[in-house]
Amino acid sequence: MVASQQRPGSDWPRAIPAAATILLFAASLDAQPAIRVSDKPETPFKLATFEADGKLQVGLVFGSRVVDIARANAYLVRKAHVAAMTLPTEMRALIEQYETASRRLYQIANYLKGEGGTAGLPFAYDFDKVSVKAPIKYPWNLLNLAANYKAHAEGMGAARGGDGPAAPSARGGGRAGGGFNAAAAADIDPDRDGPIVFAKSPRSCIIDPGEAYLIPPGRTRIDWEGELAIVMGKPAYMVGKEDAHRAVFGYSILYDVSDRGGGKPRRVVSMFPGTNWFDGKSIDRGAPFGPVIVPKEFLPNFNNLHLVTRINGIVKQDGRTSELIWDEGHMIQYITSIMSLYPGDLISTGTPAGTGAERNEFLKPGDVVEIEIEGIGTLRTPMDVGRGPAPTSK
């Protein structure tokens, strides 16, 4: 028997319909109309920087869950057939581009419908099981206000051996010079009087939520100061108080670690008597920051938030942001009359009464500082022993 010879190309007629079917199916997928997903801020979220699966990510936080915005964006494009777009994967860049990026973030949040819609998604995690980082590393500017709550200013003035609003005199113990007058807090007119503003180095001072503050050797009077942090959203210079909120992106928590002196003395500054702010405020790792940023559209009561600081679970500070002497508008108006602010810059707004200096109580290794602000969350900072000088290469 001779095997039949198959004519070359005899399957081609059958292949044409099969290929056409595949192309038509692919075309039908491409032609599917987009599912309408609202691009309005209807589902609240917070923003975080976190590490999971060996990768640093920016996430939307819904309750106890966080989703990676990059993969959530791809998921939305695939499922809802919305137009593709690229989202920044670094927090400061996201803030800079928020005017356009926010609409996609709103769509992601509205499509997932918050925490309930994250179940089973490979790009969603339990927030307490990822490594949460400071939301921004590092902003261009980190500015702090001193004595911005009347009761705190009065408490610092009345404290035995008080040292003014920040650090001790560079000349050693006792009450600081420099003319600090706590009683004047009652007569301040924020339209007339300027606040005391000092800077911390973002690179040297910001540490992650949950990361230990290392008490320097010989420093026995390390204090707690829980503060609301304003995160700037737009370049700002010469901004009036009425327009200040437009330049704001959102809000977070900052711990203004303060060294009130004691123990090993610092160098004397001979020509300028009074408080040496650098000694007491610019201390290494002295600005724990986070854990999240809440965009301002989701925190409309920013000017009346409840702030509580606990040490080892015991309440030490209990105040409201409505008690600020210089409110958000006055702070931004004053600061931008002197210098420009940029997206991602931080203004730490001052601390309520109840600090260690007012109580003559200070932190030691093993203590845990927890700062909780309504609508934002809790910033936790354990205290640990200090370290020696960093090694230098030869």
XYZ file of C-alpha atoms in Angstrom:
394
model
C 0.000 0.000 0.000
C 1.298 3.377 -0.915
C 0.720 6.170 1.644
C -1.272 9.046 0.270
C 0.679 12.239 -0.314
C -0.787 15.357 1.350
C -0.707 18.374 -0.885
C 1.330 21.228 0.660
C -0.891 23.991 1.998
C -3.977 21.783 2.191
C -4.659 22.964 5.828
C -4.516 26.657 4.912
C -8.270 27.006 4.205
C -9.069 25.625 7.673
C -6.430 27.825 9.335
C -7.919 31.042 7.961
C -11.226 30.764 9.872
C -9.376 29.810 13.093
C -7.019 32.802 12.859
C -9.916 35.074 12.015
C -11.800 33.843 15.087
C -8.824 34.648 17.331
C -8.437 38.106 15.837
C -12.144 38.812 16.152
C -12.087 37.660 19.799
C -9.082 39.879 20.557
C -10.746 42.786 18.796
C -13.916 42.233 20.779
C -11.895 42.435 24.007
C -10.302 45.690 22.912
C -13.663 47.041 21.877
C -15.343 46.370 25.237
C -16.597 49.643 26.662
C -14.980 50.947 29.822
C -16.879 50.313 33.035
C -17.871 53.635 34.503
C -15.866 54.153 37.692
C -16.209 57.466 39.495
C -13.079 59.627 39.597
C -14.381 61.622 42.559
C -13.139 61.314 46.185
C -16.008 59.085 47.328
C -14.047 56.269 49.012
C -11.595 57.596 51.639
C -8.015 56.367 51.711
C -4.680 57.147 53.292
C -1.290 56.995 51.595
C 1.747 55.067 52.810
C 5.222 54.045 51.747
C 5.881 50.404 52.608
C 8.068 47.448 51.763
C 6.618 44.047 50.880
C 7.846 41.155 48.736
C 11.279 42.775 48.720
C 9.997 45.901 46.993
C 9.421 49.488 48.142
C 5.886 50.525 47.211
C 3.429 53.395 47.551
C 0.072 52.210 48.807
C -3.528 53.166 49.331
C -4.520 52.300 52.890
C -8.088 51.190 53.566
C -8.559 50.405 57.241
C -6.259 47.486 58.052
C -5.296 46.816 54.408
C -2.905 48.439 51.954
C -2.696 48.000 48.174
C 0.217 48.753 45.871
C -0.976 51.583 43.625
C 1.078 50.485 40.603
C -0.419 46.994 40.437
C -3.851 48.227 41.493
C -3.707 50.642 38.564
C -2.908 47.806 36.117
C -5.689 45.728 37.657
C -8.199 48.560 37.146
C -7.158 48.965 33.501
C -7.597 45.229 32.915
C -10.894 44.855 34.761
C -12.682 48.134 34.084
C -11.129 48.835 30.650
C -10.278 52.396 31.613
C -7.531 54.215 29.751
C -4.002 53.222 30.746
C -1.889 55.756 32.612
C 1.287 55.704 34.671
C 1.231 56.528 38.375
C 4.352 57.717 40.240
C 5.824 55.072 42.517
C 7.500 57.508 44.940
C 5.487 59.586 47.408
C 6.941 63.007 46.721
C 6.514 62.529 42.965
C 2.934 61.394 43.561
C 2.258 64.575 45.546
C 3.791 66.694 42.794
C 1.529 65.031 40.191
C -1.523 64.649 42.406
C -3.682 67.032 40.406
C -3.817 64.444 37.601
C -2.937 61.266 39.522
C -5.670 61.776 42.120
C -8.434 60.936 39.660
C -6.938 57.516 39.016
C -6.447 56.937 42.755
C -10.107 57.837 43.309
C -11.068 55.353 40.589
C -9.009 52.583 42.195
C -10.542 53.299 45.610
C -14.077 53.468 44.235
C -13.659 50.285 42.173
C -12.326 48.328 45.153
C -14.920 49.948 47.439
C -12.430 50.191 50.259
C -11.082 47.458 52.518
C -13.723 44.883 51.567
C -12.631 44.832 47.945
C -9.011 43.932 48.692
C -9.591 40.306 49.704
C -7.622 37.846 47.619
C -5.786 40.453 45.571
C -2.075 39.617 45.142
C -1.122 43.285 45.487
C -3.023 43.801 48.771
C -1.523 43.252 52.226
C -2.379 43.502 55.890
C -0.953 46.862 56.903
C 0.394 45.541 60.195
C 2.376 42.820 58.384
C 4.353 45.005 55.987
C 7.384 47.158 56.765
C 5.988 50.679 56.984
C 8.414 53.464 56.109
C 8.330 57.201 56.666
C 5.867 58.410 54.021
C 8.444 60.734 52.420
C 12.210 60.229 52.426
C 13.264 62.886 52.260
C 11.372 66.203 51.922
C 13.332 69.287 50.968
C 12.315 71.098 54.151
C 11.260 70.047 57.647
C 10.144 73.008 59.727
C 8.856 72.991 63.307
C 6.965 75.500 65.419
C 7.828 76.057 69.064
C 5.359 76.908 71.849
C 2.364 76.918 69.501
C -0.101 75.817 72.187
C -0.815 78.344 74.931
C -0.980 75.759 77.737
C 2.332 74.219 76.646
C 4.037 77.632 76.552
C 2.751 78.430 80.026
C 3.761 74.990 81.285
C 7.285 75.400 79.958
C 7.566 78.774 81.619
C 6.344 77.434 84.932
C 8.406 74.235 84.865
C 10.949 74.062 87.634
C 14.301 74.663 86.014
C 12.350 75.207 82.803
C 14.344 75.732 79.674
C 12.042 77.691 77.411
C 10.201 76.175 74.507
C 12.972 73.885 73.368
C 16.438 73.152 74.615
C 18.518 74.191 77.632
C 20.930 77.066 77.656
C 24.219 76.284 76.009
C 25.848 77.539 79.206
C 24.469 74.633 81.209
C 21.579 73.997 83.610
C 18.940 76.333 84.918
C 16.371 78.386 83.130
C 17.312 79.408 79.621
C 17.953 82.988 78.786
C 17.046 84.569 75.494
C 14.008 86.356 76.885
C 11.425 83.539 76.695
C 8.269 84.987 78.214
C 5.579 82.334 78.589
C 3.079 84.860 79.957
C 3.124 86.644 76.601
C 1.294 83.691 75.038
C -1.975 85.063 76.369
C -1.527 88.302 74.434
C -0.309 86.967 71.091
C -2.062 88.255 67.991
C -1.188 85.771 65.203
C -1.761 88.487 62.584
C 0.790 90.712 64.306
C 3.226 88.332 66.010
C 5.413 85.759 64.307
C 5.948 82.232 65.639
C 9.298 80.707 66.500
C 10.173 78.386 63.610
C 13.202 76.105 63.541
C 14.433 73.559 61.024
C 15.464 69.950 61.400
C 17.539 68.162 58.796
C 15.224 65.761 56.948
C 18.114 63.488 55.992
C 19.601 63.277 59.477
C 16.419 63.376 61.551
C 13.580 61.477 59.843
C 13.207 57.833 60.837
C 10.518 55.264 60.082
C 7.441 54.466 62.172
C 8.305 51.809 64.718
C 12.026 52.433 64.396
C 13.804 52.998 67.692
C 15.110 56.381 68.743
C 18.619 55.808 70.082
C 19.216 57.918 73.183
C 22.691 59.455 72.849
C 25.196 58.445 75.551
C 25.017 60.729 78.567
C 21.742 62.448 77.600
C 19.282 62.015 80.456
C 16.478 64.430 79.542
C 15.024 63.205 76.232
C 11.443 64.446 75.874
C 8.310 63.597 73.908
C 6.438 66.068 71.708
C 3.560 64.736 69.615
C 2.655 66.959 66.675
C 0.368 67.238 63.670
C 2.441 67.536 60.490
C 1.194 69.534 57.513
C 2.354 68.106 54.167
C 2.637 70.716 51.443
C 1.169 69.952 48.030
C 2.208 72.871 45.840
C 5.082 75.349 45.554
C 4.265 78.227 47.874
C 5.808 81.663 48.314
C 4.150 84.798 49.705
C 0.903 82.895 50.292
C -1.879 84.676 52.159
C -3.579 82.904 55.040
C -6.847 82.753 53.074
C -5.137 80.786 50.284
C -2.888 78.626 52.483
C -5.093 75.519 52.507
C -4.974 75.361 48.710
C -1.228 74.743 48.932
C -1.635 71.881 51.429
C -1.614 68.237 50.329
C -2.516 66.485 53.561
C -1.602 65.611 57.133
C 0.535 63.179 59.084
C 2.187 62.732 62.502
C 5.648 63.798 63.597
C 7.451 63.210 66.869
C 9.643 66.215 67.627
C 12.241 64.488 69.806
C 13.719 67.104 72.134
C 16.844 67.026 74.277
C 16.244 69.168 77.366
C 19.826 68.949 78.589
C 21.235 67.239 81.659
C 23.943 64.625 81.891
C 27.024 65.163 79.797
C 27.339 68.928 79.153
C 27.549 70.376 75.679
C 29.965 73.036 74.533
C 29.468 76.592 75.712
C 28.495 79.193 73.115
C 30.059 82.363 74.464
C 28.801 85.129 72.178
C 25.111 84.265 72.123
C 23.604 83.614 75.549
C 20.344 81.721 75.802
C 18.911 78.608 74.252
C 21.024 76.702 71.756
C 18.277 75.358 69.514
C 20.676 73.224 67.482
C 21.668 71.247 70.594
C 18.133 70.529 71.655
C 16.239 70.102 68.394
C 18.543 69.087 65.526
C 19.513 65.841 67.182
C 20.251 62.832 65.014
C 17.180 60.681 64.256
C 15.030 63.193 66.131
C 12.005 63.224 63.792
C 10.072 59.934 63.638
C 7.426 60.454 60.924
C 4.303 58.621 59.745
C 2.804 56.101 59.454
C 0.541 57.567 56.751
C -0.454 60.772 55.014
C -4.154 61.594 54.829
C -4.976 63.743 51.772
C -6.771 66.890 52.886
C -10.007 65.992 51.098
C -10.420 63.121 53.559
C -9.644 65.144 56.702
C -11.898 68.223 56.588
C -11.718 68.704 60.369
C -7.927 69.135 60.293
C -8.248 72.257 62.457
C -9.947 70.390 65.319
C -8.259 66.992 65.608
C -7.770 65.140 68.886
C -4.079 64.471 69.666
C -2.945 62.109 72.415
C 0.601 61.095 73.394
C 1.087 57.988 75.540
C 4.248 56.816 77.245
C 4.125 53.084 77.979
C 0.362 53.284 77.543
C -0.127 56.202 79.961
C -1.599 59.427 78.549
C 0.796 62.366 78.903
C -0.521 64.809 76.282
C -4.177 65.333 75.389
C -5.074 68.285 73.186
C -6.806 69.436 70.024
C -5.434 71.211 66.982
C -8.090 73.882 67.525
C -5.880 75.069 70.418
C -3.010 76.165 68.138
C -1.963 79.795 68.597
C -0.858 80.077 64.961
C -3.254 77.985 62.895
C -2.510 76.501 59.477
C -3.217 79.713 57.579
C -1.050 81.871 59.843
C 1.804 79.314 59.834
C 1.958 79.044 56.065
C 1.518 82.771 55.581
C 4.432 83.499 57.926
C 6.808 80.812 56.656
C 6.228 81.595 52.973
C 6.824 85.274 53.644
C 10.407 84.210 54.422
C 11.085 81.197 52.184
C 9.550 79.014 49.495
C 7.935 75.704 50.338
C 7.703 72.771 47.931
C 5.505 69.681 47.445
C 6.249 67.170 50.179
C 7.709 69.728 52.592
C 6.656 69.267 56.221
C 5.518 71.765 58.824
C 5.363 70.217 62.284
C 2.810 72.405 63.998
C 3.870 72.353 67.646
C 2.953 70.236 70.650
C 0.242 70.450 73.334
C 0.847 70.676 77.072
C 2.088 67.657 78.990
C 5.664 67.253 77.806
C 8.342 65.715 79.978
C 9.925 69.101 80.685
C 6.636 70.301 82.168
C 6.351 67.133 84.272
C 10.061 66.728 85.066
C 9.827 63.220 83.594
C 12.079 61.977 80.812
C 12.535 58.948 78.607
C 14.814 55.965 79.122
C 15.653 52.862 77.068
C 12.699 50.497 76.998
C 10.060 53.231 77.013
C 7.596 53.441 74.112
C 6.145 56.708 72.791
C 2.826 56.505 70.950
C 1.334 59.571 69.298
C -2.248 59.166 68.117
C -4.078 61.761 66.036
C -7.740 61.444 65.168
C -8.366 60.426 61.576
C -4.680 59.709 60.884
C -3.461 56.889 63.106
C -0.707 56.163 65.618
C 3.041 56.782 65.358
C 4.958 54.402 67.632
C 8.602 55.005 68.638
C 10.456 52.791 71.130
C 13.436 54.155 73.039
C 16.734 52.300 72.912
C 20.351 52.736 73.964
C 22.524 54.984 71.856
C 25.412 54.119 69.623
C 28.992 55.232 69.221
C 30.501 57.261 66.409
C 30.028 55.965 62.902
C 33.127 54.184 61.578
C 35.214 56.149 59.113
C 37.153 54.622 56.262
C 40.911 55.101 56.199
